[in-house]
mmCIF file of C-alpha atoms in Angstrom:
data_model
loop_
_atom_site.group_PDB
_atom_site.id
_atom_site.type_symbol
_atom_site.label_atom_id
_atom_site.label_comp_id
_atom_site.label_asym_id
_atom_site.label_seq_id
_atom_site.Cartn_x
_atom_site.Cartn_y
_atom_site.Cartn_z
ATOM 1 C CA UNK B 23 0.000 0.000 0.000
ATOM 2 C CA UNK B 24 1.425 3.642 -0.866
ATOM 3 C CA UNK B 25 -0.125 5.068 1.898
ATOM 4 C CA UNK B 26 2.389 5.479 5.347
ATOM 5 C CA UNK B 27 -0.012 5.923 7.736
ATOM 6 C CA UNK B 28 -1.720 2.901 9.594
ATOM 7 C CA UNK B 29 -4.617 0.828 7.824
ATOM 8 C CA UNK B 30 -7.691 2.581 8.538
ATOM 9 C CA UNK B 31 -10.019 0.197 11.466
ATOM 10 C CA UNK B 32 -12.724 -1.521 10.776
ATOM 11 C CA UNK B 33 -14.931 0.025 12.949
ATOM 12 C CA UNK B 34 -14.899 3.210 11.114
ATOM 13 C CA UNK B 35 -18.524 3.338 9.179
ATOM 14 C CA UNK B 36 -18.870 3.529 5.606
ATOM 15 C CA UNK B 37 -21.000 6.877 4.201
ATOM 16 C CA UNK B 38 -24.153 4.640 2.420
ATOM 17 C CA UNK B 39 -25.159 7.852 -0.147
ATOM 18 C CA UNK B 40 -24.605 4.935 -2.496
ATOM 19 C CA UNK B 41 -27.952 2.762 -0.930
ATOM 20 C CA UNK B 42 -29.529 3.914 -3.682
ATOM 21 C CA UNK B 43 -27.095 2.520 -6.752
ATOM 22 C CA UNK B 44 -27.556 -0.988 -4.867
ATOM 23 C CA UNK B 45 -31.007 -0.778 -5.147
ATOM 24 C CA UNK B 46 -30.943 0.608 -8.870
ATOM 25 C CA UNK B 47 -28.507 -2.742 -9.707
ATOM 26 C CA UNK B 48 -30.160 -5.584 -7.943
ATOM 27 C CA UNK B 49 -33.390 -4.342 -9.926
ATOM 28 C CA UNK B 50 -31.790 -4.670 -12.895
ATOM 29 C CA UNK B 51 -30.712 -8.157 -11.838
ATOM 30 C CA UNK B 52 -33.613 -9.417 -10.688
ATOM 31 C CA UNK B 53 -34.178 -9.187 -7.433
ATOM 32 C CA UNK B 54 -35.042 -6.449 -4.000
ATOM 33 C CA UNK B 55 -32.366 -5.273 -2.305
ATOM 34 C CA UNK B 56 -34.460 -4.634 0.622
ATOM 35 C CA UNK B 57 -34.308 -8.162 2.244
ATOM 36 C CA UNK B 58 -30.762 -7.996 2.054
ATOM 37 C CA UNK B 59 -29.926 -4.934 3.552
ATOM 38 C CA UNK B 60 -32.585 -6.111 6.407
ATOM 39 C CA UNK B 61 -30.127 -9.201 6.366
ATOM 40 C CA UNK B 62 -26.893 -7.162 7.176
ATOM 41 C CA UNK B 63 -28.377 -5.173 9.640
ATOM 42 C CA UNK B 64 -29.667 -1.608 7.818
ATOM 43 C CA UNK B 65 -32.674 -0.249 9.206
ATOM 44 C CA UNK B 66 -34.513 0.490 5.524
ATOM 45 C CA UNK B 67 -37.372 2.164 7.366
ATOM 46 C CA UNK B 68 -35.277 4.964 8.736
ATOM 47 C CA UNK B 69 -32.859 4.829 5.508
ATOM 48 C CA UNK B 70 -31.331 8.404 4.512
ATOM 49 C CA UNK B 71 -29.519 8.093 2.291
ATOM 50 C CA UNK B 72 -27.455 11.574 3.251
ATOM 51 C CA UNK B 73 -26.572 10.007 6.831
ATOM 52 C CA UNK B 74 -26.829 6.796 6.875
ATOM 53 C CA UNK B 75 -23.634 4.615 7.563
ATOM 54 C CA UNK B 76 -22.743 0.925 7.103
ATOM 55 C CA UNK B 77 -19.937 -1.281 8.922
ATOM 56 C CA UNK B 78 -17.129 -3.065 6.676
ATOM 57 C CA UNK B 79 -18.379 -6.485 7.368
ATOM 58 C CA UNK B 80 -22.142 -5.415 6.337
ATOM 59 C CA UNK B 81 -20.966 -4.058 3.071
ATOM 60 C CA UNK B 82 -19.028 -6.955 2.487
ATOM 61 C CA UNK B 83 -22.010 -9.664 3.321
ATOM 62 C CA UNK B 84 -23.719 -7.052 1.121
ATOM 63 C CA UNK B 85 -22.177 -7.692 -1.908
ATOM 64 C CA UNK B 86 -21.356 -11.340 -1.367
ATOM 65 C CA UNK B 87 -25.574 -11.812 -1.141
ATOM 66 C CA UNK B 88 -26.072 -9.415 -4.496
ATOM 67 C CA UNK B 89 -23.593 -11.779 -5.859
ATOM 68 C CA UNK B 90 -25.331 -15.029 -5.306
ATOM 69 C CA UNK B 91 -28.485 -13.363 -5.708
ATOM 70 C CA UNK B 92 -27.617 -12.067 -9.537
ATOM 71 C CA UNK B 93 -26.295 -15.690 -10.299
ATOM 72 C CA UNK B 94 -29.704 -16.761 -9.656
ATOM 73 C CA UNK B 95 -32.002 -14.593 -10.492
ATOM 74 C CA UNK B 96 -30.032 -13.435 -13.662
ATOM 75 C CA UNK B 97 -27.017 -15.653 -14.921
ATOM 76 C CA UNK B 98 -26.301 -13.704 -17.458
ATOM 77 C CA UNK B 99 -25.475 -10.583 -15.503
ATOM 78 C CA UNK B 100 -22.371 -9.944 -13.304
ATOM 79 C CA UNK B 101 -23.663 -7.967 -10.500
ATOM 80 C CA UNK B 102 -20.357 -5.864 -10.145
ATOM 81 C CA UNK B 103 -19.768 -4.725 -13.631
ATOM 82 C CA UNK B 104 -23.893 -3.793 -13.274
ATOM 83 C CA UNK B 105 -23.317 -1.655 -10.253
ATOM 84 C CA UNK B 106 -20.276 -0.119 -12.035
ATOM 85 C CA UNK B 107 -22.587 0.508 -15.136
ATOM 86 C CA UNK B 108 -25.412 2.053 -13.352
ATOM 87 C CA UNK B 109 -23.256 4.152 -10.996
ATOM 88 C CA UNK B 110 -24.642 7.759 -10.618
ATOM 89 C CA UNK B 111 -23.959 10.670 -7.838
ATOM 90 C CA UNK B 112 -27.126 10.332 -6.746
ATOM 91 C CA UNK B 113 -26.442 12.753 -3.916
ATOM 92 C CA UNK B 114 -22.870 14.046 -4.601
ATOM 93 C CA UNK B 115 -24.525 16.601 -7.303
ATOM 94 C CA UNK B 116 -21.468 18.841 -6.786
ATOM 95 C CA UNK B 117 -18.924 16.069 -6.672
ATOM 96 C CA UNK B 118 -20.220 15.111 -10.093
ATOM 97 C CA UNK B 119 -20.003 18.468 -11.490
ATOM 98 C CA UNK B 120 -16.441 18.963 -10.736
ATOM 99 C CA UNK B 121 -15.709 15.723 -12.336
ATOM 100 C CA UNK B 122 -17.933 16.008 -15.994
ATOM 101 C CA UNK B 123 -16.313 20.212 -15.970
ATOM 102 C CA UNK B 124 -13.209 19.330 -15.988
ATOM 103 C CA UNK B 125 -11.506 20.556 -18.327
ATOM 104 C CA UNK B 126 -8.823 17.428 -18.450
ATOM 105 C CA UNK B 127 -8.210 14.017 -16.938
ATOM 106 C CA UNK B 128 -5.898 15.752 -14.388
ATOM 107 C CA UNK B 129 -7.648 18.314 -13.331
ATOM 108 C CA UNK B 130 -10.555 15.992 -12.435
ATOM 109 C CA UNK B 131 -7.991 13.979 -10.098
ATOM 110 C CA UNK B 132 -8.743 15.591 -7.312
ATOM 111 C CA UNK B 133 -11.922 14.020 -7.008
ATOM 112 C CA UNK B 134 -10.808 10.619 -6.573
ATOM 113 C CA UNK B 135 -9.327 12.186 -3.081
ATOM 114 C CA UNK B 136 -12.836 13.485 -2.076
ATOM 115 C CA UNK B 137 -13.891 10.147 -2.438
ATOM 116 C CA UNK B 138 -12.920 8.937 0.690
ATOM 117 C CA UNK B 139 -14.572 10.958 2.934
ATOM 118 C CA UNK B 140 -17.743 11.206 0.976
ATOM 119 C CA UNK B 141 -17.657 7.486 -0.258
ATOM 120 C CA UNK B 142 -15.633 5.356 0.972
ATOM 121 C CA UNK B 143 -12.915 5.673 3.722
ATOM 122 C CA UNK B 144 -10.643 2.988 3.115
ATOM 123 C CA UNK B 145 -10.241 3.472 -0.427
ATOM 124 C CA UNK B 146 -6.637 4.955 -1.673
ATOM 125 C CA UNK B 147 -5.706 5.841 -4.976
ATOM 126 C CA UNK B 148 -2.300 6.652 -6.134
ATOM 127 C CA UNK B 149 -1.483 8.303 -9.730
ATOM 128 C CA UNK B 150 2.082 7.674 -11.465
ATOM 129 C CA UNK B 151 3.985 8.918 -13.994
ATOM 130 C CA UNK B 152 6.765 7.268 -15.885
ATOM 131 C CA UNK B 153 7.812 8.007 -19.455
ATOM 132 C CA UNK B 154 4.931 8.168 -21.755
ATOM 133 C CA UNK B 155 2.426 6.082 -19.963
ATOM 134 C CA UNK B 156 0.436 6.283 -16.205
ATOM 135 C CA UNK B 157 -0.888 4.268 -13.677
ATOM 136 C CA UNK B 158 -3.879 4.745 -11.269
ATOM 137 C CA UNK B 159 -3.699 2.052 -8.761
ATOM 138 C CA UNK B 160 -6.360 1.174 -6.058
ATOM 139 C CA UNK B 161 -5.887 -0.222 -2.871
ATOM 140 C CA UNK B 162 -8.190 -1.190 -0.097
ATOM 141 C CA UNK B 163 -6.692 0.585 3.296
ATOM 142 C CA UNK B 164 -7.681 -1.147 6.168
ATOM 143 C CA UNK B 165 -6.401 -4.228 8.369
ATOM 144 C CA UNK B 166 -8.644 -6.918 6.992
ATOM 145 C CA UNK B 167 -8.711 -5.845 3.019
ATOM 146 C CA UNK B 168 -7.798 -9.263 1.258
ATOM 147 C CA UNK B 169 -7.652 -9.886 -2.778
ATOM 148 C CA UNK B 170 -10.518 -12.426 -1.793
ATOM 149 C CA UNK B 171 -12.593 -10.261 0.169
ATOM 150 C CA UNK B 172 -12.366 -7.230 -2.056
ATOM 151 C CA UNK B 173 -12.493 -8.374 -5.442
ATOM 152 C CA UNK B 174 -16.199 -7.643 -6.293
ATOM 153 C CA UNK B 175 -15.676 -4.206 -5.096
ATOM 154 C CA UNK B 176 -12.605 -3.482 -6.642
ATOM 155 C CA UNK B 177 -14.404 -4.611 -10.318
ATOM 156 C CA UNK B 178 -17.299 -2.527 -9.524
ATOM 157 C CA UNK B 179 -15.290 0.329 -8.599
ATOM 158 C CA UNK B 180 -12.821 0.182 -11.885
ATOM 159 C CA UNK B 181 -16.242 -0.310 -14.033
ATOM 160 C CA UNK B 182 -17.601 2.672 -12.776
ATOM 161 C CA UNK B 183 -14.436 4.891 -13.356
ATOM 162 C CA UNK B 184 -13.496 3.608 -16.504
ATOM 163 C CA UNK B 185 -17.836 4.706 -17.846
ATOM 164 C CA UNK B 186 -17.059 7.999 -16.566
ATOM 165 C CA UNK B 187 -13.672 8.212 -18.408
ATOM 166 C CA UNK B 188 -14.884 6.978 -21.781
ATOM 167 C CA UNK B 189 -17.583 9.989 -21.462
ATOM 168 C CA UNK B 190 -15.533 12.482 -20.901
ATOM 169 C CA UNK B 191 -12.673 11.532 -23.640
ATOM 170 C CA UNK B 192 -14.449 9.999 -26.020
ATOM 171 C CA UNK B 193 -14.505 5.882 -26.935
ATOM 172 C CA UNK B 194 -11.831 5.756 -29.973
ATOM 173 C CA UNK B 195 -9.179 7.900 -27.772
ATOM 174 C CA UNK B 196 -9.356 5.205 -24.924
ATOM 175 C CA UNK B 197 -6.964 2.277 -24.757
ATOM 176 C CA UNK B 198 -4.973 0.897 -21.659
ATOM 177 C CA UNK B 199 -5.007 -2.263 -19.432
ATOM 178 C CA UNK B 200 -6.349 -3.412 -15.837
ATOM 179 C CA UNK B 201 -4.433 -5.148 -13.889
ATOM 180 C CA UNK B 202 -6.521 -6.519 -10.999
ATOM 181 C CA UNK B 203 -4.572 -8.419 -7.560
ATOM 182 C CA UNK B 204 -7.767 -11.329 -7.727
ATOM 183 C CA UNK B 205 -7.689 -14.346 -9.544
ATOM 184 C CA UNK B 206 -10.836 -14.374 -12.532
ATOM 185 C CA UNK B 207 -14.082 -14.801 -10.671
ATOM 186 C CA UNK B 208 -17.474 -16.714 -11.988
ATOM 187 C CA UNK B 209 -18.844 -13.415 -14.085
ATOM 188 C CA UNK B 210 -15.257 -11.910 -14.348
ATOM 189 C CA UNK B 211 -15.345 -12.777 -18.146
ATOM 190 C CA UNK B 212 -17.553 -9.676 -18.694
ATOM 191 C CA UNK B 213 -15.263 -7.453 -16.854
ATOM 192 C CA UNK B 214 -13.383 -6.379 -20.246
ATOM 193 C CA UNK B 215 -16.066 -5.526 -22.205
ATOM 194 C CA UNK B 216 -17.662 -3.436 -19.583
ATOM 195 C CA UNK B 217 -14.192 -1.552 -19.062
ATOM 196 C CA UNK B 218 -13.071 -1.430 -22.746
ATOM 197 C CA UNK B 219 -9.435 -2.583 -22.200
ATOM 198 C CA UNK B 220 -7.982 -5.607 -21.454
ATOM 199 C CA UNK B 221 -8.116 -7.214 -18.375
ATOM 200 C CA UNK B 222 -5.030 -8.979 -16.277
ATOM 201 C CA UNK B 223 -5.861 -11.259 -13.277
ATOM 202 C CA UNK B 224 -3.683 -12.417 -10.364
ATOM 203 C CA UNK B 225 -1.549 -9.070 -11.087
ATOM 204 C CA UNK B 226 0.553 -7.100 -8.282
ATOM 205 C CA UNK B 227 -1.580 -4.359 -7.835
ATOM 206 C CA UNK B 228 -4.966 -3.152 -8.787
ATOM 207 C CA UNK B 229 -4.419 -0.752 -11.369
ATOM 208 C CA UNK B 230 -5.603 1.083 -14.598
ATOM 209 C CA UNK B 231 -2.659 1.843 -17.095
ATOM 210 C CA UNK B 232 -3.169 3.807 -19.865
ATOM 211 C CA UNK B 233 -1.097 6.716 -22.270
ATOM 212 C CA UNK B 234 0.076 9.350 -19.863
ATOM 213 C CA UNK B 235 -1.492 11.768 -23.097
ATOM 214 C CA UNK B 236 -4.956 11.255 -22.046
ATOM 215 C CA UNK B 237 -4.252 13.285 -18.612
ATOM 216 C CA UNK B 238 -3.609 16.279 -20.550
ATOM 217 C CA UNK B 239 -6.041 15.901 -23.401
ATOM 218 C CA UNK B 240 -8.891 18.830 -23.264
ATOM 219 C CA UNK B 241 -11.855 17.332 -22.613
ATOM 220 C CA UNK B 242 -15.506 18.125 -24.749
ATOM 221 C CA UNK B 243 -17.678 18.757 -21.504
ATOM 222 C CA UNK B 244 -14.900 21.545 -20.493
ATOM 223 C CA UNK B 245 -16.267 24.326 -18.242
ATOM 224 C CA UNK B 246 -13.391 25.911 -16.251
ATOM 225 C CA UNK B 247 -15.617 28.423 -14.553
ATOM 226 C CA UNK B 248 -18.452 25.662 -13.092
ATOM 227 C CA UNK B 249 -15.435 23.686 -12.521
ATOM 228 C CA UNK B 250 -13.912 25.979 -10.043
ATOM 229 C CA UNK B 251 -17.321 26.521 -8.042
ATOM 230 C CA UNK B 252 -17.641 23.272 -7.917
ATOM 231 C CA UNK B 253 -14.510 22.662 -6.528
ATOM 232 C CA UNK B 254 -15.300 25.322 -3.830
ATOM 233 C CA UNK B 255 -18.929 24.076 -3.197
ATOM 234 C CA UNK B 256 -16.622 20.329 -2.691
ATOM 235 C CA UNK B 257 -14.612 22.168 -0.208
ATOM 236 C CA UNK B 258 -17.302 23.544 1.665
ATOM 237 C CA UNK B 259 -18.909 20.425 2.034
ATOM 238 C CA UNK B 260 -15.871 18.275 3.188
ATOM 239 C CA UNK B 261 -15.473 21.373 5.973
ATOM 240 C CA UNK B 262 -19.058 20.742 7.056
ATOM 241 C CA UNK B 263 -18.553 17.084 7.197
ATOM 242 C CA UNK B 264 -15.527 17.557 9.486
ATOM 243 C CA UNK B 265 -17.276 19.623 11.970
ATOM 244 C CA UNK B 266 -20.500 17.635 12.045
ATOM 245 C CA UNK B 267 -18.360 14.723 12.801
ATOM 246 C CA UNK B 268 -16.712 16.508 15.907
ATOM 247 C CA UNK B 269 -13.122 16.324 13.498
ATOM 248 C CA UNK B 270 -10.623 18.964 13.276
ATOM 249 C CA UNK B 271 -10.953 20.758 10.018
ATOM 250 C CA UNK B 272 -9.507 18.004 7.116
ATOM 251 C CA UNK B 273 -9.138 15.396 8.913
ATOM 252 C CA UNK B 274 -11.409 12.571 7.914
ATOM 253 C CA UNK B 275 -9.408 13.173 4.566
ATOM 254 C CA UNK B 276 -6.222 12.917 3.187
ATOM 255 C CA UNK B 277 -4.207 15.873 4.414
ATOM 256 C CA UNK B 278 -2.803 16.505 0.504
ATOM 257 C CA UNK B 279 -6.097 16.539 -0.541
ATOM 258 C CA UNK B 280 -7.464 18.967 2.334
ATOM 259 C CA UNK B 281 -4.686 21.225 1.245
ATOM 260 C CA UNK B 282 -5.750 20.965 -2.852
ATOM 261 C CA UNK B 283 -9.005 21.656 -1.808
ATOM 262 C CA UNK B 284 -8.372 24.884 0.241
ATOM 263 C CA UNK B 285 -5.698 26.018 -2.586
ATOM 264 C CA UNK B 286 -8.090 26.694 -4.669
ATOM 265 C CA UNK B 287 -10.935 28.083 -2.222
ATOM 266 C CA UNK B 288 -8.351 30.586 -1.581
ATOM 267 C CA UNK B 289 -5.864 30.855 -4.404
ATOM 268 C CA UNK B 290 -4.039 33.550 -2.063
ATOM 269 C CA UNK B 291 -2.619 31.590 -0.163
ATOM 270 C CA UNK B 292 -0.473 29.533 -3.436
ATOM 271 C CA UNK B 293 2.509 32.428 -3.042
ATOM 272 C CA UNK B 294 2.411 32.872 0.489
ATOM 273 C CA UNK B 295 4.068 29.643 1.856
ATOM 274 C CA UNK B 296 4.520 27.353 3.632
ATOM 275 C CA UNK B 297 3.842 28.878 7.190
ATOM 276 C CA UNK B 298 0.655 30.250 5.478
ATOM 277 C CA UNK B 299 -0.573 27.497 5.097
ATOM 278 C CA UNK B 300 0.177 25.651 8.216
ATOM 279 C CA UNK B 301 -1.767 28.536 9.918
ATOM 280 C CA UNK B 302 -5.039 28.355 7.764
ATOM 281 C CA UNK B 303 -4.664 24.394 8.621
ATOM 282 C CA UNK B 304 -4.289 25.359 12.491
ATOM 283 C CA UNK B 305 -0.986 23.230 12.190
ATOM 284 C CA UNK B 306 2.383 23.610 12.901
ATOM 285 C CA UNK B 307 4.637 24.065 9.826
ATOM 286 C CA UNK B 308 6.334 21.234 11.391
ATOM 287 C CA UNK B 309 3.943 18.833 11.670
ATOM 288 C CA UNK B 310 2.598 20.104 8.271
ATOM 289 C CA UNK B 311 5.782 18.999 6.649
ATOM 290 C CA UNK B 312 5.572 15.503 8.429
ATOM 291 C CA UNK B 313 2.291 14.402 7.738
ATOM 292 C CA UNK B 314 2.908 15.446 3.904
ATOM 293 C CA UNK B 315 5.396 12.993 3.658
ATOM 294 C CA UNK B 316 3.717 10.136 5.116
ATOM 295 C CA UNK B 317 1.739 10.597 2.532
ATOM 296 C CA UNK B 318 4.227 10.711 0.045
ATOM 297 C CA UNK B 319 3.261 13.962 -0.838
ATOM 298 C CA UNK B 320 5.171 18.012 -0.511
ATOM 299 C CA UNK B 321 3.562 21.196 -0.203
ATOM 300 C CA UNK B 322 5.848 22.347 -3.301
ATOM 301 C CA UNK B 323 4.156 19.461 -5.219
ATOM 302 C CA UNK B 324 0.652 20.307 -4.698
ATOM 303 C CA UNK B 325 1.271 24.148 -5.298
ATOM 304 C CA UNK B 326 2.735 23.359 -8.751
ATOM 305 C CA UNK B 327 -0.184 20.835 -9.637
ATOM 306 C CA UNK B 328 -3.125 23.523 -8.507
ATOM 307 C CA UNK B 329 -1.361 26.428 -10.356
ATOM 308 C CA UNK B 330 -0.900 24.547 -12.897
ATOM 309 C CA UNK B 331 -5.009 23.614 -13.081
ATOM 310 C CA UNK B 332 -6.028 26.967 -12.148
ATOM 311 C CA UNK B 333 -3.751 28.559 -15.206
ATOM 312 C CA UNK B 334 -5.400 26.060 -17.729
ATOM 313 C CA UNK B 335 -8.704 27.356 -16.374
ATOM 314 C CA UNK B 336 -7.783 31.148 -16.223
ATOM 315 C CA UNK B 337 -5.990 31.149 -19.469
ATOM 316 C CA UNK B 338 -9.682 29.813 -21.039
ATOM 317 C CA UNK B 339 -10.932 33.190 -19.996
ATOM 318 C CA UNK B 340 -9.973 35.852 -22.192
ATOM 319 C CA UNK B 341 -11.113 38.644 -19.665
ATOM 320 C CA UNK B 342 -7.987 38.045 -17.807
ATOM 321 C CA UNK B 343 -4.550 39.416 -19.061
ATOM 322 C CA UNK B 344 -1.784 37.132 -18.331
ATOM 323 C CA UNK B 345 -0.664 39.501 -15.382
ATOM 324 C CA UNK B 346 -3.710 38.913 -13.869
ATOM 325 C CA UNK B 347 -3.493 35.340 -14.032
ATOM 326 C CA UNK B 348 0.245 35.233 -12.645
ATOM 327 C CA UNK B 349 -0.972 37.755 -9.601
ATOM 328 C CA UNK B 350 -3.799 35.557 -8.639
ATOM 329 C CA UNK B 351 -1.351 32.340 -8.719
ATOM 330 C CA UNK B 352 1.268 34.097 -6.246
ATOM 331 C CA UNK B 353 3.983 34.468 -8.705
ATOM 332 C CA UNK B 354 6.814 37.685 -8.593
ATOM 333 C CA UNK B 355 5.984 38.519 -11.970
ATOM 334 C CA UNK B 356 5.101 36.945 -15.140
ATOM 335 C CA UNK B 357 8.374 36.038 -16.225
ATOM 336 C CA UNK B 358 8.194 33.271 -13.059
ATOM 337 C CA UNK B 359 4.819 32.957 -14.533
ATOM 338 C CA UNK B 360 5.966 32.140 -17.751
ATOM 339 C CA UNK B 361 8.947 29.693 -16.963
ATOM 340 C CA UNK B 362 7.203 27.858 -14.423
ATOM 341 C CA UNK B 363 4.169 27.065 -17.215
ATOM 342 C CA UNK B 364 6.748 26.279 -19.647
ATOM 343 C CA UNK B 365 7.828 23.620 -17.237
ATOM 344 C CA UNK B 366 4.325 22.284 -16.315
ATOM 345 C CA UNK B 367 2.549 22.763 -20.034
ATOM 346 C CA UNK B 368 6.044 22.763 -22.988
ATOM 347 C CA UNK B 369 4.372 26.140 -23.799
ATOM 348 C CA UNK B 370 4.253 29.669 -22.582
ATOM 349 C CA UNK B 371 1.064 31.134 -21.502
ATOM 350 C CA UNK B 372 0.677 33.090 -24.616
ATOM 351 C CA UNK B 373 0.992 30.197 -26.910
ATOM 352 C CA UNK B 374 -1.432 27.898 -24.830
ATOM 353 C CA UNK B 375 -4.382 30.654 -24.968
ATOM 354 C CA UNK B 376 -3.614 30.916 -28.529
ATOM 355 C CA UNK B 377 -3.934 27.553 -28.939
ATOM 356 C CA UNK B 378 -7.212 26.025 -31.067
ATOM 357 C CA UNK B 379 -9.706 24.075 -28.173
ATOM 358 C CA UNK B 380 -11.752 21.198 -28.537
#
């Protein structure tokens, strides 16, 4: 696992916004998810959606019962690659919007941070570069994950992101592999042609690769300025779920993800620091810088990749000169502008806004 810090337990309570994508797939298989969740323990006649919780072990009996039940009812049917399928943000409106804005791949990573508080909390993902291709591998964080336990989820999970990837870049640019840690399950056969790629069982990690390219690539459903609100809007919500759980500010997520997400709430603070920004987190600059690298992360790092997103999106809008846009990121002047988008982009400013979009 990439992550340093200690699996999550398995007492901590999984956010069930998603009751109502369960529901939506065991119809389409066949059968009412209802009894089940009766089964594992959920009380369905007090079921929000919006606050309701389930344990690790009830999920898992969960899925193990939609499973059997699909295999039944409808043999044809895999029930995780129909759950991936029918995925929706039922009640993550905002979440969603951020993603299908996005003006590319990369600037839409962020999201797969949020996911843990608002999804799932012992899901990590972990994005890597090298040469011209990338890898997004998926890991299960917590003391009892096992290939055998987790497989169903982990298929669902890599059906779901690879529908929303294919919509937002387009079917003939998509090619890649999945590498998945399980061995090839009764249904697994279906797995590829839900995904679109190839499929590799028994691997080392779970993992999509694909052409590093496609992070990069401008996407058709591109709306930088919806994209940034919704980013905020994310933000705002992840603060609220903090304090309604009793949690310091950020802290039932990933601290490099707290700090992307208050980067660009307040842009500001991208040229003040690092002090700066240990004081907006209420942390020392000390323990800042220590809990960034257990997560394998630096506060230089994340600066870079939010300026870098924020510039794309700012460039888009022709209302703002190019000073502008270097003021807002916390740069000296735009010649420090300039070099360091040279770096991130192989262009200057100038030449990217000038540049034909899709």
């Amino acid at each position: 696992m990439d992550d340093a810090t200690a699996p999550t337990s398995d007492d901590t309570p999984i956010p069930f916004v998603t009751v109502t994508n369960w529901s939506r797939a065991a119809a389409l298989c066949g059968f009412n998810v209802g009894p089940l969740l009766r089964e594992v323990g959920v009380d369905t006649d007090h079921l929000d959606p919006e606050a309701s919780v389930i344990s690790v072990q009830a999920m898992r009996v969960l899925m193990e019962r939609c499973v059997e039940n699909t295999r039944l009812h409808a043999p044809h049917l895999h029930f995780p690659v129909v759950l991936g399928e029918t995925f929706a943000f039922d009640y993550l409106s905002d979440l969603e919007t951020f993603i299908t804005t996005s003006p590319t791949l990369r600037e839409a990573m962020p999201a797969l941070q949020w996911l843990r508080p608002l999804l799932n909390p012992f899901i990590r993902w972990d994005l890597q570069e090298h040469g011209d291709k990338a890898r997004l591998r998926m890991d299960f964080h917590h003391a009892e994950a096992q290939a055998a336990t987790t497989w169903a989820f982990a298929e669902s999970i890599f059906v779901t992101l690879c529908k929303f990837t294919r919509q937002m870049i387009g079917a003939p640019l998509w090619e890649g592999e999945l590498t998945l840690r399980h061995p090839p399950q009764l249904g697994s056969e279906r797995l590829a042609g839900a995904i679109g790629v190839p499929v590799r069982f028994e691997q080392p990690v779970n993992a999509l690769w694909f052409d590093r390219a496609l992070l990069d690539h401008p996407l058709r459903g591109a709306l930088p300025s919806l994209h940034e609100t919704a980013a905020r809007r994310v933000a705002k919500q992840l603060a609220q779920k903090d304090h309604a759980t009793g949690q310091p500010e950020g802290e039932t997520t990933s601290l490099h993800a707290q700090i992307d997400a208050l980067l660009r709430r307040q842009p500001e603070l991208l040229g003040q620091g690092l002090d700066a920004l240990a004081d907006a987190l209420k942390l020392h600059s000390r323990t800042l810088q220590r809990r960034l690298r257990d997560e394998d992360a630096s506060h230089s790092s994340i600066v870079a990749r939010v300026r870098h997103d924020l510039a794309r999106q700012w460039l888009a809008d022709p209302a703002l000169s190019i000073e502008d846009i270097s003021e807002r990121l916390g740069f000296t002047d735009r010649r420090s502008f300039t070099q360091a988008f040279n770096k991130w982009q192989g262009q200057s400013p100038s030449d990217f806004r000038r540049a034909p979009r899709d």
